[in-house]
């Protein structure tokens, strides 16, 4: 890698809008009281943990704060299994209401961190996070992903002022959590390609700092899946750093655009429908693994298309009205926990015929060079499958309890459920949607039914 870890992190902190400190290393949790005193002098610490993270790190941090003379409280969420749902936001809000001097110290993985992030924002203050697993990129991201009224939503709220990541603790987390984090990082490969597409059509230009802070090193961070699976602290530190840099990218862009696109929407559908496999909700990263792999397969098909041959007039003539798209969305989302989601999002992202014509003419003309750029970014299905498999993440939909038919049927929702422009939107405009989706599920395709 062209820069050292120290240089990479110092650049990330220079572009971040909320986070002032990111300490990562073996035994780093010893520094938590010092960091707390630096940013929250005179305040009380309220440690939030769960039944797993309290013994793994919380009780130790509690002791460290006591020894440092910092008044410290704790709350342990006792449920064995819980997701980021609104009722827990209310719980943490209530704790802060009852303890107005307290500042949250999140000791846990993605869910606890997101709860602390949003509740701190509700109380116009920041917090300190101590990640216990290399499982998601949310520790340093702007926004919290919470299920509210049936729909998975990203609430705008600042990232923590400080992150103290103890690699000894993180590397000791269950291997499947680390594999999930690896997959969440791998998602930045197709997500980056879809950002290039929205940049190409001009809907969401690439933010250079937010791009370079992670994408310049992404291939290196993903290069050692076997070592990640073996629990090697250095390899896990690379993945954790990658995930955290991804959060900094989101801070700089004030959006989750740098970190997710369709790869994540498959996961959002599964969250909203409370999809279970063998009775268990599947982790964010495991769901994202399948979304990521699926999108790499979509790009394989995209690269087989000759888009210089697009009949722009015919595509523009066939382009549906907003009303038609709204009706289509209502039909597709009928019976879904958030039945108006597709309607609302397509209303935001529908474009008129003149704009569709402009995009297709540009695509037709620049396809050979643009295709090369995309190919330099995205991995093939085969490469992504090998990496995910080696990391211990799922690489077949059945491994998270999804049939290939279910995966197929999710596509139409995925295209419509976010206002953000994605590769499927481009394909709808250019009339090659079926050509890049259906072969995945046809005989000989990666998800042959
Ligand atoms: Zn994610």
Coordinates of C-alpha atoms and ligand atoms in Angstrom, one line a residue:
X1 CA 0.0 0.0 0.0
X2 CA 1.3 3.4 -0.9
X3 CA 0.6 4.9 2.6
X4 CA 1.2 3.7 6.1
X5 CA -1.7 3.0 8.4
X6 CA -0.9 6.1 10.3
X7 CA -1.0 8.2 7.1
X8 CA -4.2 6.7 6.0
X9 CA -5.9 7.3 9.3
X10 CA -4.6 10.8 9.6
X11 CA -6.0 11.6 6.1
X12 CA -9.3 10.0 7.1
X13 CA -9.5 12.2 10.2
X14 CA -8.7 15.2 8.2
X15 CA -11.8 14.7 6.0
X16 CA -14.1 13.5 8.7
X17 CA -16.7 15.9 9.9
X18 CA -17.5 14.4 13.3
X19 CA -14.8 12.0 14.4
X20 CA -11.7 13.6 16.0
X21 CA -9.9 10.5 17.2
X22 CA -9.5 7.0 15.9
X23 CA -7.2 4.8 18.0
X24 CA -6.7 1.3 16.8
X25 CA -4.4 -1.4 18.2
X26 CA -3.8 -4.3 20.4
X27 CA -4.8 -3.4 24.0
X28 CA -6.2 0.0 22.9
X29 CA -9.1 -0.2 25.3
X30 CA -6.8 0.8 28.1
X31 CA -6.8 4.3 26.5
X32 CA -10.6 4.7 26.8
X33 CA -10.7 6.6 30.1
X34 CA -8.1 9.1 28.8
X35 CA -10.0 9.7 25.6
X36 CA -13.3 10.1 27.5
X37 CA -11.7 12.7 29.8
X38 CA -10.3 14.6 26.8
X39 CA -13.7 15.0 25.0
X40 CA -16.1 14.8 28.0
X41 CA -14.4 16.4 31.0
X42 CA -16.6 16.4 34.1
X43 CA -19.2 14.2 32.6
X44 CA -20.5 10.8 33.7
X45 CA -20.0 7.7 31.5
X46 CA -22.9 5.4 30.7
X47 CA -21.7 2.2 29.3
X48 CA -24.1 0.4 27.0
X49 CA -23.4 -3.2 26.4
X50 CA -25.3 -6.5 25.8
X51 CA -25.0 -10.0 27.3
X52 CA -22.1 -10.8 25.0
X53 CA -20.2 -7.6 25.0
X54 CA -20.4 -6.9 28.7
X55 CA -18.2 -9.9 29.6
X56 CA -16.0 -9.5 26.5
X57 CA -15.1 -5.9 27.2
X58 CA -17.7 -3.9 29.1
X59 CA -16.9 -5.0 32.6
X60 CA -13.2 -4.3 32.0
X61 CA -13.9 -0.8 30.6
X62 CA -16.2 -0.2 33.6
X63 CA -13.3 -1.0 35.9
X64 CA -10.9 1.2 34.0
X65 CA -13.3 4.2 34.2
X66 CA -13.7 3.6 38.0
X67 CA -10.0 3.4 38.5
X68 CA -9.6 6.7 36.5
X69 CA -12.1 8.3 38.9
X70 CA -14.8 8.8 36.2
X71 CA -18.3 8.4 37.5
X72 CA -19.7 5.5 35.6
X73 CA -23.0 3.8 35.1
X74 CA -23.9 0.8 33.0
X75 CA -26.9 -0.6 31.1
X76 CA -26.9 -4.1 29.6
X77 CA -29.5 -5.1 27.1
X78 CA -30.4 -8.6 28.2
X79 CA -32.1 -10.0 25.1
X80 CA -30.1 -12.7 23.4
X81 CA -31.1 -11.5 19.9
X82 CA -32.1 -8.0 19.1
X83 CA -32.0 -5.8 16.0
X84 CA -31.8 -2.0 15.7
X85 CA -35.4 -1.2 16.3
X86 CA -37.1 1.9 17.4
X87 CA -38.1 0.6 20.8
X88 CA -34.4 0.3 21.8
X89 CA -33.8 3.9 20.7
X90 CA -36.6 4.9 23.1
X91 CA -34.9 2.8 25.8
X92 CA -31.5 4.6 25.4
X93 CA -33.3 8.0 25.1
X94 CA -34.9 7.2 28.4
X95 CA -31.6 6.4 30.0
X96 CA -30.1 9.7 28.9
X97 CA -33.3 11.6 30.0
X98 CA -32.9 10.1 33.4
X99 CA -29.2 10.8 33.6
X100 CA -28.6 14.3 32.0
X101 CA -24.9 14.3 33.0
X102 CA -24.2 11.1 31.3
X103 CA -22.4 10.5 28.0
X104 CA -22.8 7.2 26.3
X105 CA -19.9 4.8 25.9
X106 CA -20.9 2.1 23.4
X107 CA -19.3 -1.2 24.0
X108 CA -20.6 -3.5 21.3
X109 CA -21.1 -4.1 17.7
X110 CA -23.2 -2.4 15.0
X111 CA -26.6 -2.4 16.7
X112 CA -25.5 -0.9 20.1
X113 CA -23.3 1.6 18.3
X114 CA -26.3 2.7 16.1
X115 CA -28.6 3.1 19.1
X116 CA -26.0 5.2 21.0
X117 CA -25.4 7.3 17.9
X118 CA -29.0 8.2 17.4
X119 CA -29.8 8.7 21.1
X120 CA -26.7 10.9 21.6
X121 CA -27.9 13.0 18.6
X122 CA -31.4 13.2 20.2
X123 CA -29.6 14.7 23.2
X124 CA -27.4 17.0 21.2
X125 CA -24.2 15.4 22.3
X126 CA -21.6 12.9 21.1
X127 CA -20.4 9.6 22.5
X128 CA -17.4 7.3 22.6
X129 CA -17.5 3.9 20.8
X130 CA -15.5 0.8 21.6
X131 CA -16.2 -1.7 18.9
X132 CA -16.2 -5.4 20.0
X133 CA -16.3 -7.0 16.5
X134 CA -15.1 -6.3 13.0
X135 CA -18.7 -6.8 11.8
X136 CA -20.0 -3.6 10.1
X137 CA -18.8 -0.2 8.8
X138 CA -21.3 1.7 11.0
X139 CA -18.9 2.6 13.9
X140 CA -17.6 5.6 12.1
X141 CA -20.4 6.3 9.7
X142 CA -22.7 9.3 9.5
X143 CA -26.2 8.1 10.2
X144 CA -27.8 5.2 12.0
X145 CA -29.7 2.3 10.4
X146 CA -32.8 1.6 12.4
X147 CA -36.1 -0.1 11.6
X148 CA -38.9 2.4 12.1
X149 CA -42.5 1.7 11.3
X150 CA -41.6 -1.4 9.4
X151 CA -39.0 0.2 7.1
X152 CA -35.3 0.1 7.5
X153 CA -34.2 3.7 7.5
X154 CA -31.0 5.6 7.8
X155 CA -31.4 8.4 10.3
X156 CA -29.1 11.4 9.9
X157 CA -26.9 11.7 13.0
X158 CA -23.3 12.4 13.5
X159 CA -20.6 9.7 13.9
X160 CA -18.9 9.4 17.4
X161 CA -16.3 11.9 18.3
X162 CA -13.9 9.1 19.2
X163 CA -13.4 5.5 18.3
X164 CA -11.2 3.2 20.4
X165 CA -10.7 -0.1 18.7
X166 CA -9.0 -2.8 20.7
X167 CA -7.8 -5.4 18.1
X168 CA -7.3 -8.0 20.8
X169 CA -11.0 -7.8 21.6
X170 CA -12.1 -7.5 18.0
X171 CA -10.0 -10.5 16.8
X172 CA -11.5 -12.6 19.6
X173 CA -15.0 -12.0 18.5
X174 CA -16.8 -15.0 16.9
X175 CA -15.3 -15.8 13.5
X176 CA -18.7 -15.4 11.8
X177 CA -18.8 -11.7 12.9
X178 CA -15.5 -11.1 11.4
X179 CA -16.5 -12.8 8.2
X180 CA -19.6 -10.6 8.2
X181 CA -17.4 -7.5 8.4
X182 CA -15.3 -8.8 5.6
X183 CA -18.4 -9.1 3.4
X184 CA -19.6 -5.6 4.4
X185 CA -16.2 -4.3 3.2
X186 CA -16.4 -6.4 0.0
X187 CA -19.7 -4.7 -0.7
X188 CA -17.7 -1.5 -1.4
X189 CA -16.4 -3.1 -4.6
X190 CA -19.8 -3.2 -6.5
X191 CA -21.1 -0.2 -4.5
X192 CA -18.1 1.8 -5.9
X193 CA -19.0 0.7 -9.4
X194 CA -22.6 1.8 -8.9
X195 CA -21.3 5.1 -7.6
X196 CA -19.3 5.4 -10.8
X197 CA -22.5 4.9 -12.7
X198 CA -24.4 7.6 -10.8
X199 CA -21.4 9.9 -11.3
X200 CA -21.4 9.0 -15.1
X201 CA -25.0 10.0 -15.5
X202 CA -24.5 13.0 -13.2
X203 CA -27.1 12.3 -10.4
X204 CA -24.5 11.8 -7.6
X205 CA -21.0 13.0 -8.6
X206 CA -18.1 11.2 -6.9
X207 CA -16.8 13.0 -3.9
X208 CA -13.0 12.7 -4.4
X209 CA -11.9 12.5 -0.8
X210 CA -14.7 10.1 0.1
X211 CA -13.7 8.0 -2.8
X212 CA -9.9 7.9 -2.3
X213 CA -10.0 7.5 1.5
X214 CA -11.1 3.9 1.1
X215 CA -11.1 2.8 -2.6
X216 CA -7.4 3.4 -3.1
X217 CA -6.7 0.6 -0.6
X218 CA -9.8 -1.6 -0.9
X219 CA -8.2 -4.3 -2.9
X220 CA -5.4 -4.6 -0.4
X221 CA -7.7 -4.8 2.6
X222 CA -9.6 -7.6 0.9
X223 CA -6.5 -9.5 -0.2
X224 CA -6.2 -11.9 2.8
X225 CA -9.5 -13.7 3.4
X226 CA -7.8 -16.9 4.6
X227 CA -5.9 -15.0 7.3
X228 CA -9.1 -13.2 8.3
X229 CA -10.8 -16.5 8.7
X230 CA -7.9 -17.8 10.7
X231 CA -8.3 -14.9 13.2
X232 CA -5.0 -13.3 12.4
X233 CA -5.0 -10.0 14.2
X234 CA -3.1 -8.1 11.5
X235 CA -5.5 -9.3 8.7
X236 CA -8.5 -8.4 10.9
X237 CA -7.0 -5.0 11.7
X238 CA -6.8 -4.4 7.9
X239 CA -10.5 -5.3 7.5
X240 CA -11.5 -3.2 10.5
X241 CA -9.5 -0.3 9.2
X242 CA -11.2 -0.6 5.8
X243 CA -14.6 -0.6 7.4
X244 CA -13.8 2.4 9.5
X245 CA -12.4 4.3 6.5
X246 CA -15.6 3.5 4.8
X247 CA -17.4 5.3 7.6
X248 CA -15.1 8.3 7.3
X249 CA -16.0 8.3 3.6
X250 CA -19.7 8.5 4.5
X251 CA -18.9 11.4 6.9
X252 CA -17.1 13.3 4.2
X253 CA -19.9 12.6 1.6
X254 CA -22.7 13.2 4.2
X255 CA -24.3 10.1 2.7
X256 CA -24.0 6.3 2.6
X257 CA -23.4 6.5 -1.2
X258 CA -19.7 5.6 -0.8
X259 CA -20.5 2.4 1.1
X260 CA -23.6 0.8 -0.3
X261 CA -25.9 0.5 -3.2
X262 CA -27.9 -2.5 -4.5
X263 CA -25.6 -4.9 -2.6
X264 CA -27.2 -3.6 0.6
X265 CA -30.8 -3.4 -0.6
X266 CA -31.1 -7.1 -0.6
X267 CA -30.2 -7.0 3.0
X268 CA -32.7 -4.3 3.8
X269 CA -35.5 -6.3 2.3
X270 CA -34.5 -9.3 4.5
X271 CA -34.4 -7.0 7.6
X272 CA -37.8 -5.5 6.9
X273 CA -39.4 -8.9 6.4
X274 CA -37.6 -10.3 9.4
X275 CA -36.2 -13.1 7.3
X276 CA -34.9 -15.9 9.4
X277 CA -32.8 -19.0 8.7
X278 CA -33.0 -21.9 11.1
X279 CA -35.0 -19.6 13.3
X280 CA -32.3 -16.9 13.4
X281 CA -32.1 -13.4 12.0
X282 CA -29.1 -13.3 9.7
X283 CA -26.4 -10.7 10.3
X284 CA -26.1 -7.6 8.2
X285 CA -22.8 -8.8 6.7
X286 CA -24.0 -12.2 5.8
X287 CA -27.0 -10.8 4.0
X288 CA -24.8 -8.2 2.3
X289 CA -22.4 -11.0 1.2
X290 CA -25.2 -12.5 -1.0
X291 CA -26.2 -9.0 -2.2
X292 CA -22.6 -8.2 -3.1
X293 CA -22.0 -11.5 -4.9
X294 CA -25.3 -11.1 -6.8
X295 CA -24.3 -7.6 -7.9
X296 CA -20.9 -8.8 -9.1
X297 CA -22.8 -11.4 -11.2
X298 CA -24.9 -8.5 -12.6
X299 CA -21.8 -6.7 -13.7
X300 CA -20.5 -9.8 -15.4
X301 CA -23.6 -9.7 -17.5
X302 CA -23.4 -6.0 -18.0
X303 CA -19.9 -6.3 -19.5
X304 CA -21.3 -8.8 -22.1
X305 CA -23.6 -6.1 -23.5
X306 CA -22.7 -4.0 -26.5
X307 CA -24.2 -0.7 -25.3
X308 CA -22.8 1.2 -28.3
X309 CA -25.7 -0.5 -30.2
X310 CA -28.5 0.9 -28.0
X311 CA -31.4 2.3 -30.0
X312 CA -31.9 5.5 -28.1
X313 CA -35.1 6.6 -29.9
X314 CA -36.8 3.3 -29.2
X315 CA -35.7 3.4 -25.5
X316 CA -36.9 6.9 -25.1
X317 CA -40.2 6.1 -26.8
X318 CA -40.7 3.1 -24.4
X319 CA -39.8 5.1 -21.3
X320 CA -42.8 5.0 -18.9
X321 CA -44.5 8.0 -17.3
X322 CA -44.0 8.7 -13.6
X323 CA -47.6 7.6 -13.0
X324 CA -47.0 4.3 -14.7
X325 CA -43.9 3.8 -12.6
X326 CA -45.7 4.7 -9.4
X327 CA -48.4 2.1 -10.2
X328 CA -45.8 -0.5 -10.9
X329 CA -44.1 0.2 -7.6
X330 CA -47.4 0.0 -5.7
X331 CA -48.0 -3.4 -7.2
X332 CA -44.5 -4.8 -6.5
X333 CA -44.6 -3.6 -2.9
X334 CA -48.2 -4.8 -2.3
X335 CA -48.2 -6.8 1.0
X336 CA -44.7 -5.6 1.9
X337 CA -44.2 -4.2 5.5
X338 CA -43.6 -0.8 3.9
X339 CA -46.1 -0.9 1.0
X340 CA -45.5 2.7 -0.2
X341 CA -41.7 2.5 -0.1
X342 CA -41.2 1.9 -3.9
X343 CA -43.8 4.5 -4.7
X344 CA -42.0 7.1 -2.6
X345 CA -38.6 6.3 -3.9
X346 CA -39.4 6.1 -7.6
X347 CA -41.2 9.4 -7.2
X348 CA -37.9 10.9 -6.1
X349 CA -35.7 9.3 -8.8
X350 CA -37.9 9.1 -11.9
X351 CA -36.5 11.2 -14.7
X352 CA -38.2 12.6 -17.9
X353 CA -37.6 11.4 -21.4
X354 CA -35.2 14.3 -22.3
X355 CA -33.0 13.3 -19.4
X356 CA -33.2 9.6 -20.3
X357 CA -32.2 10.5 -23.8
X358 CA -29.2 12.5 -22.6
X359 CA -28.0 9.7 -20.4
X360 CA -28.4 7.0 -23.1
X361 CA -26.6 9.1 -25.7
X362 CA -23.7 9.6 -23.4
X363 CA -23.7 5.9 -22.5
X364 CA -23.8 4.8 -26.2
X365 CA -20.9 7.1 -27.1
X366 CA -18.7 6.5 -24.1
X367 CA -19.4 2.8 -23.3
X368 CA -16.1 1.3 -24.4
X369 CA -14.0 3.6 -22.1
X370 CA -16.6 3.6 -19.3
X371 CA -16.8 -0.2 -19.4
X372 CA -13.0 -0.4 -19.0
X373 CA -13.2 1.9 -15.9
X374 CA -16.0 -0.2 -14.4
X375 CA -14.0 -3.4 -15.1
X376 CA -11.1 -1.9 -13.2
X377 CA -13.3 -1.4 -10.2
X378 CA -15.6 -4.4 -9.9
X379 CA -14.8 -8.1 -9.3
X380 CA -16.2 -11.0 -11.3
X381 CA -18.7 -13.3 -9.6
X382 CA -16.1 -16.0 -9.5
X383 CA -13.5 -13.9 -7.8
X384 CA -15.9 -12.5 -5.3
X385 CA -17.3 -16.0 -4.6
X386 CA -13.8 -17.3 -3.9
X387 CA -13.0 -14.4 -1.6
X388 CA -16.2 -14.6 0.4
X389 CA -15.8 -18.4 0.7
X390 CA -12.3 -18.1 2.0
X391 CA -13.3 -15.5 4.5
X392 CA -16.0 -17.7 6.0
X393 CA -18.8 -15.6 4.7
X394 CA -21.8 -17.1 2.8
X395 CA -21.4 -17.5 -1.0
X396 CA -24.6 -19.2 -1.9
X397 CA -28.1 -17.8 -1.1
X398 CA -29.2 -21.0 0.5
X399 CA -26.6 -20.4 3.2
X400 CA -28.7 -17.6 4.6
X401 CA -31.9 -19.5 3.9
X402 CA -32.8 -17.9 0.6
X403 CA -33.8 -19.9 -2.5
X404 CA -32.6 -18.8 -5.9
X405 CA -36.2 -18.0 -6.8
X406 CA -36.5 -15.7 -3.8
X407 CA -33.3 -14.0 -4.7
X408 CA -34.6 -13.5 -8.3
X409 CA -37.9 -12.1 -7.0
X410 CA -36.1 -9.5 -4.8
X411 CA -34.6 -7.7 -7.9
X412 CA -37.7 -5.8 -8.8
X413 CA -37.9 -4.3 -5.3
X414 CA -34.2 -3.7 -5.2
X415 CA -34.4 -1.5 -8.2
X416 CA -37.2 0.6 -6.8
X417 CA -36.6 0.8 -3.0
X418 CA -34.0 3.6 -2.9
X419 CA -34.0 7.0 -4.6
X420 CA -30.4 6.4 -5.3
X421 CA -29.5 5.8 -9.0
X422 CA -28.2 2.2 -9.5
X423 CA -27.1 -0.1 -12.3
X424 CA -30.6 -1.5 -12.6
X425 CA -32.0 2.1 -13.2
X426 CA -29.5 2.5 -16.0
X427 CA -30.6 -0.9 -17.4
X428 CA -34.2 0.1 -17.3
X429 CA -33.5 3.2 -19.3
X430 CA -31.4 1.4 -21.8
X431 CA -33.8 -1.6 -22.2
X432 CA -31.2 -4.1 -21.1
X433 CA -32.6 -4.9 -17.6
X434 CA -33.7 -8.5 -18.4
X435 CA -30.5 -9.0 -20.3
X436 CA -28.4 -8.5 -17.2
X437 CA -30.7 -10.0 -14.6
X438 CA -32.3 -13.1 -16.1
X439 CA -29.1 -14.9 -17.2
X440 CA -28.1 -15.1 -13.6
X441 CA -30.9 -17.5 -12.9
X442 CA -30.9 -19.3 -16.3
X443 CA -29.3 -22.7 -17.0
X444 CA -25.5 -22.3 -16.6
X445 CA -25.9 -19.0 -14.7
X446 CA -24.5 -18.5 -11.2
X447 CA -27.9 -18.9 -9.5
X448 CA -29.4 -21.4 -11.9
X449 CA -32.8 -22.4 -10.6
Ligands
LIG1 ZN1 -23.1 -2.4 5.6

